[in-house]
Amino acid sequence: MQRQRTDCPWWQRGVIYQIYPRSFQDSNGDGVGDLAGIEARLDYVATLGVDAIWLSPVFPSPMADFGYDVADYCGIEPMFGDLAAFDRLLAGVHARGLKLLLDFVPNHSSDQHPWFAESRASRDSAKRDWYIWRDPAPGGGPPNNWISDFGGSAWEWDAATGQYYLHAFLKEQPDLNWRKPALRAAMMDVLRFWLDRGVDGFRIDVLWHIVKAEGFPDNPVNVDWTPDRTERDRLIQRHSTDQPEAHAISADFRALADSYGERVLVGEIFLPNDRHARWFGTPERPQVHLPFNFQLIENRWNAAVLRRVIADYEASLPTHGWPNWVFGSHDAPRIAARIGDAQARVAAMLLLTLRGTPTLYQGDEIGIGDVPIPPERVRDPQDLRQPGLGIGRDRSRTPMPWDGSPFAGFSAVEPWLPLNADWPTRNVAAQSDDPDSLLTLYRSLLTLRRAQDALSIGKFALVDADEDVLAFERWHGDDRLLVALNLGTQRRRLPLPAHGAIGAVLASTLPPRVLDGSLAPDEGLVLRLEEAR
Ligand code: TEU
């Protein structure tokens, strides 16, 4: 059989690991993580077996939205370190053969950014239209009905200059005006600044938000809205997001990244498949390499549901598009909190065997579950503004528990958010020494993925299976694997492969056993398929 091309770029084979800098490792005893802390933990990241680190924002920030409110795009927040510390971190990353992606936040800056100070100073300011200012509606009040993602009107009144400014998120995060060429040029310079320093790419925050419809028409009302949903969902964000002009800018980002050689752009985009796929761009004018795919987060942990999700997503990809999968983030509930410890092992196997680049969120590799945050310790502005909806993001942002020492080896003092209550036993050191731990499973799956082209860059096809069972084949050249995952609590039949016969067990979520044609509850298997004789 003809071997396929294997000279594909690293980001297709690779696994991305998201680090939330506030909660990875504190090195200076202030209870908040920092760059030197991350540097000190790089051996852990390298031996985990991932390929790239995506760092949530580390730029100077008043932290109204914990770094997603950037006050200087070309600096480092003093709480995290300085540019020298950043350069040391980047050198340490590269020395271990890893890549580093920064988090680029183009839709909005902090209201403390000097650009905004200048913009709001007067209507005649040279940077007035670097942000989005509008007069009140004819009868008074906000210019249109748009709602902030964090609740309330997306418009904030500025009494001094008698206009409203737009903010898709907090009022401390004014939206930038990407229709303004000078702003665009300044932001391109920001990307160049970090690319010149040697970063390997960017995750781009809320990329589909960056341009708004001309004339700012009202958004349509969402007739399916119910009060258990966030206020944002009262409206369909038709005119405030996903505008054609944003695709052109996304293509410009790509052209710039490509001019630096092999760099990668990951776009944060929440949209249905058909609109989502457009962010790949065209072969002639590509956009982001990886439009983040959050469907494992957004959908129920159910074999039939996931089967449809996977098939629909695969079918939606353009021929030049490469898939990707995300199971956790600093915004989403923890996967282990959603589905429990036993199924978190099955989820690990799914994430690392699907076709496409996986993104693993720090702490998910040790199965941190729900961490209830006492009311007085809630920090997430989204939660504080819309309490009672259970949308708090703090519970996914708690510090990494490294070992059994005080404060779990994360810090010398009480951390900014509480640790997971089970940290004395659920920590990196304890799981490193335990052959049956989730961390050990992650490490072995990452090793397997690296060794098997079929898993990293191979082809993919779903296989028919019993209720509760999700099964698929992966193959590359002559190597063919069957992945069979039991998402339920009943023993089920092991699905029959479409090709060949079942051979050796390459990985299992459960202790080794002799195969008997069944899949135990919570069992996931990666099996080699052999030529049928
Ligand atoms: O998130 C964008 C986003 O869409 C989130 O608001 C998401 O809908 C929500 O968190 C789901 O619970 C990005 C960042 O990841 C997030 O941390 C920032 O708060 C936000 O952008 C604003 O920059």
Coordinates of C-alpha atoms and ligand atoms in Angstrom, one line a residue:
M1 CA 0.0 0.0 0.0
Q2 CA 1.2 3.5 -0.8
R3 CA 2.5 5.4 2.2
Q4 CA 0.9 8.8 2.7
R5 CA 2.8 12.0 3.1
T6 CA 4.0 12.3 6.7
D7 CA 5.7 15.7 6.4
C8 CA 2.7 17.5 7.8
P9 CA 3.1 20.5 10.1
W10 CA 3.6 20.1 13.8
W11 CA 0.2 21.6 14.7
Q12 CA -1.6 18.8 12.9
R13 CA 0.3 16.0 14.7
G14 CA 0.7 17.9 17.9
V15 CA -1.3 18.4 21.1
I16 CA -1.9 21.8 22.6
Y17 CA -1.9 22.3 26.4
Q18 CA -3.6 25.3 27.8
I19 CA -2.0 27.0 30.7
Y20 CA -4.0 29.5 32.8
P21 CA -1.0 31.6 34.1
R22 CA -2.7 32.7 37.3
S23 CA -3.2 29.1 38.4
F24 CA -0.2 27.1 37.2
Q25 CA 2.7 27.9 39.6
D26 CA 3.4 30.8 41.9
S27 CA 7.1 31.5 42.2
N28 CA 7.1 34.8 44.3
G29 CA 4.6 34.0 47.1
D30 CA 1.7 36.3 46.1
G31 CA -0.8 33.5 45.7
V32 CA -1.0 34.1 41.9
G33 CA 0.9 32.1 39.3
D34 CA 3.6 33.7 37.2
L35 CA 6.0 33.2 34.3
A36 CA 8.9 32.0 36.4
G37 CA 6.6 29.5 37.9
I38 CA 5.6 28.2 34.5
E39 CA 9.3 28.0 33.5
A40 CA 10.0 26.0 36.6
R41 CA 7.3 23.5 35.6
L42 CA 8.3 23.1 32.0
D43 CA 9.8 19.6 32.5
Y44 CA 6.4 18.5 33.7
V45 CA 4.8 19.8 30.5
A46 CA 7.5 18.3 28.3
T47 CA 7.3 14.8 29.9
L48 CA 3.5 14.9 29.8
G49 CA 4.0 14.5 26.1
V50 CA 2.2 17.6 24.7
D51 CA 3.7 19.7 21.9
A52 CA 2.6 23.2 22.4
I53 CA 1.6 25.5 25.2
W54 CA -1.2 28.1 24.8
L55 CA -0.8 30.7 27.5
S56 CA -3.9 32.7 28.5
P57 CA -3.1 36.4 28.5
V58 CA 0.0 37.6 30.4
F59 CA -0.1 41.2 29.3
P60 CA -0.5 44.2 31.6
S61 CA -4.1 44.2 32.8
P62 CA -6.2 45.6 35.6
M63 CA -7.6 42.1 35.7
A64 CA -11.3 43.1 35.5
D65 CA -11.6 39.9 33.3
F66 CA -8.4 38.3 34.5
G67 CA -6.2 39.3 31.6
Y68 CA -8.7 39.4 28.8
D69 CA -8.7 43.2 29.5
V70 CA -5.4 44.2 28.0
A71 CA -3.8 47.6 28.9
D72 CA -0.6 47.1 26.9
Y73 CA -0.4 44.5 24.1
C74 CA 3.4 44.6 24.0
G75 CA 4.2 44.1 27.7
I76 CA 4.0 41.6 30.5
E77 CA 1.8 42.1 33.5
P78 CA 4.2 42.8 36.5
M79 CA 2.3 40.2 38.6
F80 CA 3.4 37.6 36.0
G81 CA 7.0 38.9 35.5
D82 CA 8.5 41.1 32.7
L83 CA 9.8 40.8 29.2
A84 CA 13.0 39.2 30.3
A85 CA 11.1 36.5 32.2
F86 CA 9.0 36.0 29.1
D87 CA 12.1 35.5 27.0
R88 CA 13.5 33.0 29.5
L89 CA 10.2 31.1 29.4
L90 CA 10.2 31.1 25.6
A91 CA 13.8 29.9 25.5
G92 CA 13.0 27.1 28.0
V93 CA 9.9 26.1 25.9
H94 CA 12.0 25.9 22.7
A95 CA 14.9 24.1 24.5
R96 CA 12.5 21.3 25.3
G97 CA 11.2 21.1 21.7
L98 CA 7.9 22.7 22.6
K99 CA 6.0 25.6 21.0
L100 CA 4.4 28.6 22.6
L101 CA 1.2 30.3 21.6
L102 CA 0.1 33.6 23.1
D103 CA -3.4 34.8 23.6
F104 CA -4.2 37.7 21.3
V105 CA -7.3 39.7 22.4
P106 CA -8.2 41.9 19.4
N107 CA -11.9 42.5 20.0
H108 CA -11.5 44.8 23.0
S109 CA -8.8 46.3 25.1
S110 CA -8.9 47.4 28.8
D111 CA -10.5 50.7 29.5
Q112 CA -7.1 51.5 31.1
H113 CA -5.3 51.1 27.8
P114 CA -3.7 54.4 26.7
W115 CA -5.6 54.2 23.4
F116 CA -8.9 54.2 25.2
A117 CA -7.9 57.0 27.5
E118 CA -7.1 59.1 24.4
S119 CA -10.2 58.0 22.7
R120 CA -12.5 58.9 25.5
A121 CA -10.7 62.2 26.2
S122 CA -12.7 64.1 23.6
R123 CA -14.9 63.7 20.5
D124 CA -12.0 65.3 18.5
S125 CA -9.3 63.0 19.8
A126 CA -7.1 61.4 17.1
K127 CA -8.0 58.0 18.5
R128 CA -11.7 58.7 19.0
D129 CA -12.7 56.2 16.3
W130 CA -10.3 53.5 17.4
Y131 CA -13.2 52.5 19.6
I132 CA -16.9 52.4 18.8
W133 CA -18.8 55.5 19.9
R134 CA -22.4 56.3 19.1
D135 CA -25.0 59.0 20.0
P136 CA -28.0 57.9 22.1
A137 CA -31.0 56.5 20.3
P138 CA -33.4 59.2 19.0
G139 CA -35.6 58.9 22.1
G140 CA -32.6 58.6 24.4
G141 CA -30.9 55.5 25.8
P142 CA -28.4 53.1 24.2
P143 CA -28.0 53.2 20.4
N144 CA -29.4 49.7 19.9
N145 CA -30.6 46.6 21.8
W146 CA -27.3 44.8 21.9
I147 CA -26.6 42.9 25.1
S148 CA -23.2 42.3 26.6
D149 CA -22.0 38.7 26.9
F150 CA -21.7 39.3 30.6
G151 CA -25.3 40.8 30.9
G152 CA -26.8 44.2 30.6
S153 CA -26.6 46.6 27.7
A154 CA -23.5 46.4 25.5
W155 CA -23.4 50.2 25.6
E156 CA -21.9 52.4 28.3
W157 CA -22.7 56.1 28.6
D158 CA -19.8 58.5 28.8
A159 CA -21.2 61.7 30.3
A160 CA -18.0 63.7 29.6
T161 CA -18.3 63.4 25.9
G162 CA -22.1 62.7 25.6
Q163 CA -21.8 59.4 23.7
Y164 CA -22.1 55.7 24.3
Y165 CA -19.2 53.2 23.7
L166 CA -19.7 49.6 22.8
H167 CA -18.4 46.7 24.9
A168 CA -19.3 43.1 24.0
F169 CA -18.0 42.0 27.4
L170 CA -17.4 44.2 30.5
K171 CA -17.7 48.0 30.4
E172 CA -14.0 47.8 31.4
Q173 CA -13.4 46.0 28.0
P174 CA -14.4 48.6 25.3
D175 CA -14.6 47.1 21.8
L176 CA -11.9 48.2 19.3
N177 CA -13.0 49.5 15.9
W178 CA -11.5 47.2 13.3
R179 CA -12.9 49.2 10.5
K180 CA -10.3 51.9 11.3
P181 CA -7.1 51.2 9.2
A182 CA -4.8 52.9 11.8
L183 CA -6.1 50.5 14.5
R184 CA -5.6 47.5 12.3
A185 CA -2.1 48.6 11.5
A186 CA -1.3 49.0 15.2
M187 CA -2.7 45.6 16.0
M188 CA -0.6 44.0 13.1
D189 CA 2.4 45.6 14.8
V190 CA 1.4 43.9 18.0
L191 CA 1.5 40.5 16.3
R192 CA 4.8 41.3 14.6
F193 CA 6.2 42.3 18.1
W194 CA 5.6 38.8 19.5
L195 CA 6.4 36.9 16.3
D196 CA 9.7 38.7 16.1
R197 CA 10.4 37.6 19.7
G198 CA 9.9 34.1 18.5
V199 CA 6.4 33.0 19.6
D200 CA 5.0 30.1 17.5
G201 CA 1.5 31.6 17.1
F202 CA -1.6 32.8 18.8
R203 CA -4.9 31.8 20.1
I204 CA -7.2 34.6 19.0
D205 CA -9.9 35.6 21.5
V206 CA -13.5 35.9 20.2
L207 CA -12.3 36.2 16.6
W208 CA -15.8 36.2 15.2
H209 CA -16.7 39.3 17.2
I210 CA -14.2 41.7 15.9
V211 CA -16.4 43.5 13.2
K212 CA -19.9 44.7 13.7
A213 CA -22.6 45.3 11.0
E214 CA -22.6 48.8 9.5
G215 CA -25.4 51.0 10.9
F216 CA -25.6 48.9 14.1
P217 CA -29.0 47.4 13.5
D218 CA -30.9 45.8 16.5
N219 CA -30.2 42.1 17.0
P220 CA -33.2 39.8 16.5
V221 CA -34.9 38.5 19.6
N222 CA -34.3 34.8 20.3
V223 CA -37.8 33.3 20.7
D224 CA -36.3 30.2 22.3
W225 CA -34.8 32.0 25.2
T226 CA -35.7 30.8 28.7
P227 CA -34.8 32.5 32.1
D228 CA -32.3 29.8 33.0
R229 CA -30.1 31.0 30.2
T230 CA -27.8 33.9 30.2
E231 CA -29.1 37.4 29.3
R232 CA -26.9 37.4 26.3
D233 CA -28.9 34.6 24.7
R234 CA -32.1 36.8 24.7
L235 CA -30.9 38.0 21.4
I236 CA -29.3 36.3 18.3
Q237 CA -26.0 38.0 17.8
R238 CA -26.6 38.4 14.0
H239 CA -25.3 41.9 13.6
S240 CA -22.8 42.1 16.4
T241 CA -20.7 39.1 15.3
D242 CA -19.6 37.0 12.3
Q243 CA -19.4 39.8 9.7
P244 CA -17.8 39.2 6.3
E245 CA -15.2 41.9 6.9
A246 CA -13.9 40.0 9.9
H247 CA -13.0 37.1 7.6
A248 CA -10.8 39.5 5.5
I249 CA -9.0 40.5 8.7
S250 CA -8.6 36.9 9.7
A251 CA -7.0 36.2 6.3
D252 CA -4.6 39.2 6.9
F253 CA -3.6 37.6 10.3
R254 CA -2.8 34.4 8.5
A255 CA -0.8 36.1 5.8
L256 CA 1.3 37.8 8.4
A257 CA 1.8 34.5 10.4
D258 CA 2.7 32.7 7.2
S259 CA 5.3 35.3 6.3
Y260 CA 7.1 34.1 9.5
G261 CA 7.3 30.5 8.4
E262 CA 5.5 27.7 10.3
R263 CA 3.4 29.6 12.9
V264 CA -0.1 28.6 13.9
L265 CA -3.3 30.6 14.5
V266 CA -6.1 29.2 16.6
G267 CA -9.4 31.2 16.5
E268 CA -11.9 31.2 19.3
I269 CA -15.2 30.9 17.4
F270 CA -18.5 29.8 18.7
L271 CA -20.8 29.2 15.6
P272 CA -22.8 26.4 13.9
N273 CA -20.7 24.2 11.6
D274 CA -21.5 25.9 8.3
R275 CA -20.5 29.3 9.5
H276 CA -17.7 27.9 11.7
A277 CA -16.0 26.2 8.7
R278 CA -15.7 29.5 6.8
W279 CA -13.0 30.6 9.3
F280 CA -10.6 28.2 7.6
G281 CA -10.8 30.5 4.6
T282 CA -10.0 29.2 1.1
P283 CA -6.9 27.5 -0.1
E284 CA -5.9 30.7 -1.9
R285 CA -6.7 32.9 1.0
P286 CA -6.5 30.8 4.2
Q287 CA -7.6 32.2 7.6
V288 CA -7.0 30.5 10.9
H289 CA -5.3 27.0 11.0
L290 CA -7.6 25.8 13.8
P291 CA -11.0 27.4 14.4
F292 CA -11.5 26.1 17.9
N293 CA -14.1 23.4 18.0
F294 CA -16.0 23.3 21.3
Q295 CA -18.6 20.7 20.5
L296 CA -17.4 18.2 23.0
I297 CA -18.0 20.8 25.7
E298 CA -21.3 22.0 24.3
N299 CA -22.9 18.6 23.9
R300 CA -24.1 15.9 26.2
W301 CA -21.8 13.0 27.1
N302 CA -23.8 10.5 25.2
A303 CA -22.6 8.1 22.5
A304 CA -25.5 8.8 20.0
V305 CA -25.2 12.5 20.4
L306 CA -21.4 12.5 20.0
R307 CA -21.6 10.2 17.0
R308 CA -23.8 12.7 15.3
V309 CA -21.6 15.7 16.4
I310 CA -18.4 14.0 15.1
A311 CA -20.0 13.0 11.8
D312 CA -21.5 16.5 11.2
Y313 CA -18.3 18.2 12.1
E314 CA -16.2 16.0 9.9
A315 CA -18.6 16.5 7.1
S316 CA -18.5 20.3 7.5
L317 CA -14.8 20.6 7.1
P318 CA -13.5 22.0 3.8
T319 CA -11.0 19.8 2.0
H320 CA -8.1 22.0 3.2
G321 CA -9.5 22.2 6.8
W322 CA -7.9 20.3 9.6
P323 CA -10.1 19.3 12.6
N324 CA -9.5 20.1 16.3
W325 CA -11.2 19.2 19.5
V326 CA -11.4 20.9 22.9
F327 CA -12.7 19.3 26.1
G328 CA -12.0 21.9 28.7
S329 CA -10.9 25.5 29.1
H330 CA -10.8 28.3 31.7
D331 CA -14.4 29.2 30.6
A332 CA -16.1 25.8 30.7
P333 CA -17.1 23.4 33.5
R334 CA -14.4 20.8 34.2
I335 CA -14.9 17.6 32.2
A336 CA -14.5 15.4 35.3
A337 CA -17.2 17.5 37.1
R338 CA -19.5 16.9 34.2
I339 CA -19.0 13.1 33.7
G340 CA -17.2 11.8 36.8
D341 CA -13.9 10.1 37.3
A342 CA -14.5 6.8 35.5
Q343 CA -15.8 8.5 32.3
A344 CA -13.1 11.2 32.5
R345 CA -10.7 8.3 31.5
V346 CA -12.9 7.5 28.6
A347 CA -13.0 11.2 27.6
A348 CA -9.2 11.3 27.7
M349 CA -9.1 8.4 25.3
L350 CA -11.6 10.1 23.0
L351 CA -9.8 13.5 23.0
L352 CA -6.5 11.8 22.1
T353 CA -7.8 9.4 19.4
L354 CA -10.2 11.6 17.4
R355 CA -8.9 13.0 14.1
G356 CA -7.7 16.5 14.7
T357 CA -5.5 18.5 17.0
P358 CA -6.6 18.1 20.7
T359 CA -6.4 20.9 23.2
L360 CA -5.9 19.7 26.8
Y361 CA -6.7 22.2 29.6
Q362 CA -4.3 22.2 32.6
G363 CA -5.6 20.1 35.5
D364 CA -7.9 17.9 33.3
E365 CA -5.0 15.5 33.1
I366 CA -5.4 14.8 36.8
G367 CA -9.2 14.9 36.7
I368 CA -9.8 18.0 38.8
G369 CA -13.6 17.9 39.3
D370 CA -16.0 20.5 40.6
V371 CA -14.5 23.0 43.0
P372 CA -17.4 24.8 44.7
I373 CA -16.4 28.4 45.3
P374 CA -17.7 30.0 48.6
P375 CA -19.6 33.2 47.8
E376 CA -17.0 35.4 49.4
R377 CA -14.3 34.0 47.2
V378 CA -16.1 34.3 43.8
R379 CA -13.9 36.4 41.5
D380 CA -15.3 35.7 38.0
P381 CA -17.0 38.9 36.7
Q382 CA -19.4 37.0 34.6
D383 CA -20.6 35.1 37.7
L384 CA -20.7 38.2 39.9
R385 CA -22.9 40.0 37.3
Q386 CA -25.3 37.1 36.7
P387 CA -25.4 35.1 40.0
G388 CA -27.5 32.0 40.4
L389 CA -27.1 30.7 36.9
G390 CA -24.3 28.3 37.8
I391 CA -22.1 29.8 35.1
G392 CA -19.2 30.6 37.4
R393 CA -15.8 30.1 35.7
D394 CA -13.7 30.2 38.9
R395 CA -14.4 26.6 39.5
S396 CA -12.4 25.7 36.4
R397 CA -9.6 28.2 37.2
T398 CA -8.4 26.8 40.5
P399 CA -4.7 26.3 41.1
M400 CA -2.8 23.3 39.9
P401 CA -2.2 20.9 42.9
W402 CA 1.4 19.7 42.5
D403 CA 2.1 17.7 45.6
G404 CA 1.1 17.1 49.2
S405 CA 3.1 20.1 50.6
P406 CA 1.2 23.2 52.0
F407 CA -1.0 24.8 49.4
A408 CA -0.3 21.8 47.2
G409 CA 3.1 23.2 46.1
F410 CA 1.4 25.9 44.0
S411 CA 2.3 28.7 46.3
A412 CA 3.8 29.5 49.7
V413 CA 0.6 31.4 50.7
E414 CA -3.2 30.9 50.3
P415 CA -3.9 31.0 46.6
W416 CA -6.1 33.5 44.9
L417 CA -8.8 30.8 44.4
P418 CA -9.3 27.7 46.6
L419 CA -7.6 24.4 45.7
N420 CA -9.7 21.4 44.8
A421 CA -10.8 19.9 48.2
D422 CA -9.2 16.5 47.3
W423 CA -5.8 18.0 46.5
P424 CA -3.9 16.0 49.2
T425 CA -4.6 12.9 47.1
R426 CA -5.5 14.4 43.7
N427 CA -2.2 16.1 42.8
V428 CA 0.5 15.6 40.2
A429 CA 3.0 13.9 42.4
A430 CA 0.6 11.4 43.8
Q431 CA -0.7 10.5 40.3
S432 CA 2.8 10.4 38.8
D433 CA 3.6 7.5 41.2
D434 CA 0.3 5.7 40.5
P435 CA 0.3 3.4 37.5
D436 CA -3.5 3.4 37.5
S437 CA -4.0 7.2 37.7
L438 CA -5.6 9.4 35.1
L439 CA -2.3 11.2 34.7
T440 CA -0.5 7.9 33.9
L441 CA -3.3 7.2 31.4
Y442 CA -2.9 10.6 29.7
R443 CA 0.9 10.1 29.5
S444 CA 0.5 6.7 27.9
L445 CA -2.1 7.9 25.5
L446 CA 0.1 10.8 24.5
T447 CA 3.0 8.4 24.0
L448 CA 0.8 6.1 21.9
R449 CA -0.4 9.0 19.8
R450 CA 3.1 10.1 19.1
A451 CA 4.1 6.6 18.1
Q452 CA 1.1 6.0 15.8
D453 CA 0.6 8.1 12.7
A454 CA -2.8 6.4 12.5
L455 CA -3.8 8.4 15.6
S456 CA -2.2 11.7 14.9
I457 CA -2.6 12.2 11.1
G458 CA -4.5 9.1 10.0
K459 CA -7.9 8.8 8.4
F460 CA -11.1 8.4 10.4
A461 CA -14.4 6.5 10.0
L462 CA -17.1 5.8 12.5
V463 CA -18.0 2.2 13.2
D464 CA -21.5 0.8 14.0
A465 CA -21.8 0.0 17.6
D466 CA -24.3 -0.9 20.4
E467 CA -26.1 1.8 22.4
D468 CA -23.7 3.7 24.7
V469 CA -20.7 2.7 22.6
L470 CA -18.8 5.2 20.4
A471 CA -16.4 3.4 18.0
F472 CA -14.2 4.4 15.1
E473 CA -11.3 3.3 13.1
R474 CA -8.1 5.3 12.4
W475 CA -5.6 4.2 9.8
H476 CA -2.5 5.3 8.1
G477 CA -0.8 3.3 5.4
D478 CA -1.0 -0.3 6.5
D479 CA -1.6 0.5 10.2
R480 CA -5.2 0.3 11.3
L481 CA -6.7 0.8 14.8
L482 CA -10.1 0.5 16.3
V483 CA -11.1 2.8 19.2
A484 CA -14.1 1.5 21.2
L485 CA -15.5 3.5 24.1
N486 CA -18.3 2.5 26.4
L487 CA -19.9 5.7 27.7
G488 CA -22.4 3.8 29.7
T489 CA -22.8 1.7 32.9
Q490 CA -23.8 -1.6 31.1
R491 CA -21.6 -4.2 29.6
R492 CA -21.9 -3.9 25.8
R493 CA -20.7 -5.9 22.8
L494 CA -17.3 -4.9 21.5
P495 CA -18.0 -3.6 18.0
L496 CA -16.8 -5.5 15.0
P497 CA -14.3 -3.6 13.0
A498 CA -15.3 -2.8 9.4
H499 CA -11.8 -4.0 8.3
G500 CA -9.6 -6.8 9.5
A501 CA -9.6 -8.6 12.8
I502 CA -9.0 -7.4 16.4
G503 CA -5.4 -7.7 17.5
A504 CA -3.4 -6.4 20.4
V505 CA -4.7 -3.9 23.0
L506 CA -2.7 -0.8 22.7
A507 CA -4.4 1.2 25.4
S508 CA -7.2 0.7 27.9
T509 CA -9.0 2.9 30.4
L510 CA -9.3 -0.2 32.8
P511 CA -6.7 -2.7 34.1
P512 CA -5.4 -5.2 31.5
R513 CA -7.7 -8.2 30.9
V514 CA -8.3 -10.9 28.3
L515 CA -10.7 -9.7 25.6
D516 CA -14.0 -11.5 25.5
G517 CA -15.9 -9.7 22.8
S518 CA -17.4 -7.2 25.3
L519 CA -16.8 -3.8 26.6
A520 CA -17.1 -3.3 30.3
P521 CA -18.8 -0.3 31.8
D522 CA -16.5 2.7 31.5
E523 CA -14.1 0.7 29.3
G524 CA -12.3 2.3 26.4
L525 CA -9.9 0.4 24.2
V526 CA -7.5 1.2 21.5
L527 CA -7.0 -2.0 19.5
R528 CA -4.7 -2.9 16.7
L529 CA -6.5 -4.4 13.6
E530 CA -4.8 -7.1 11.7
E531 CA -5.4 -8.3 8.2
A532 CA -8.2 -10.9 8.2
R533 CA -6.7 -14.2 7.0
Ligands
TEU1 O1 -14.4 33.9 25.9 C1 -15.4 34.3 25.0 C2 -16.7 33.7 25.2 O2 -17.4 33.5 24.3 C3 -17.0 33.4 26.6 O3 -17.7 34.5 27.1 C4 -17.9 32.2 26.7 O4 -19.1 32.4 26.0 C5 -18.3 32.0 28.1 O5 -17.2 32.2 28.9 C6 -18.8 30.6 28.3 O6 -19.1 30.4 29.6 C7 -13.2 34.6 25.8 C8 -12.3 34.2 26.9 O7 -12.0 32.9 26.8 C9 -13.0 34.6 28.2 O8 -12.2 34.2 29.3 C10 -13.1 36.1 28.2 O9 -13.8 36.5 29.3 C11 -13.9 36.6 27.0 O10 -13.4 36.0 25.8 C12 -13.7 38.1 26.8 O11 -12.4 38.4 26.4

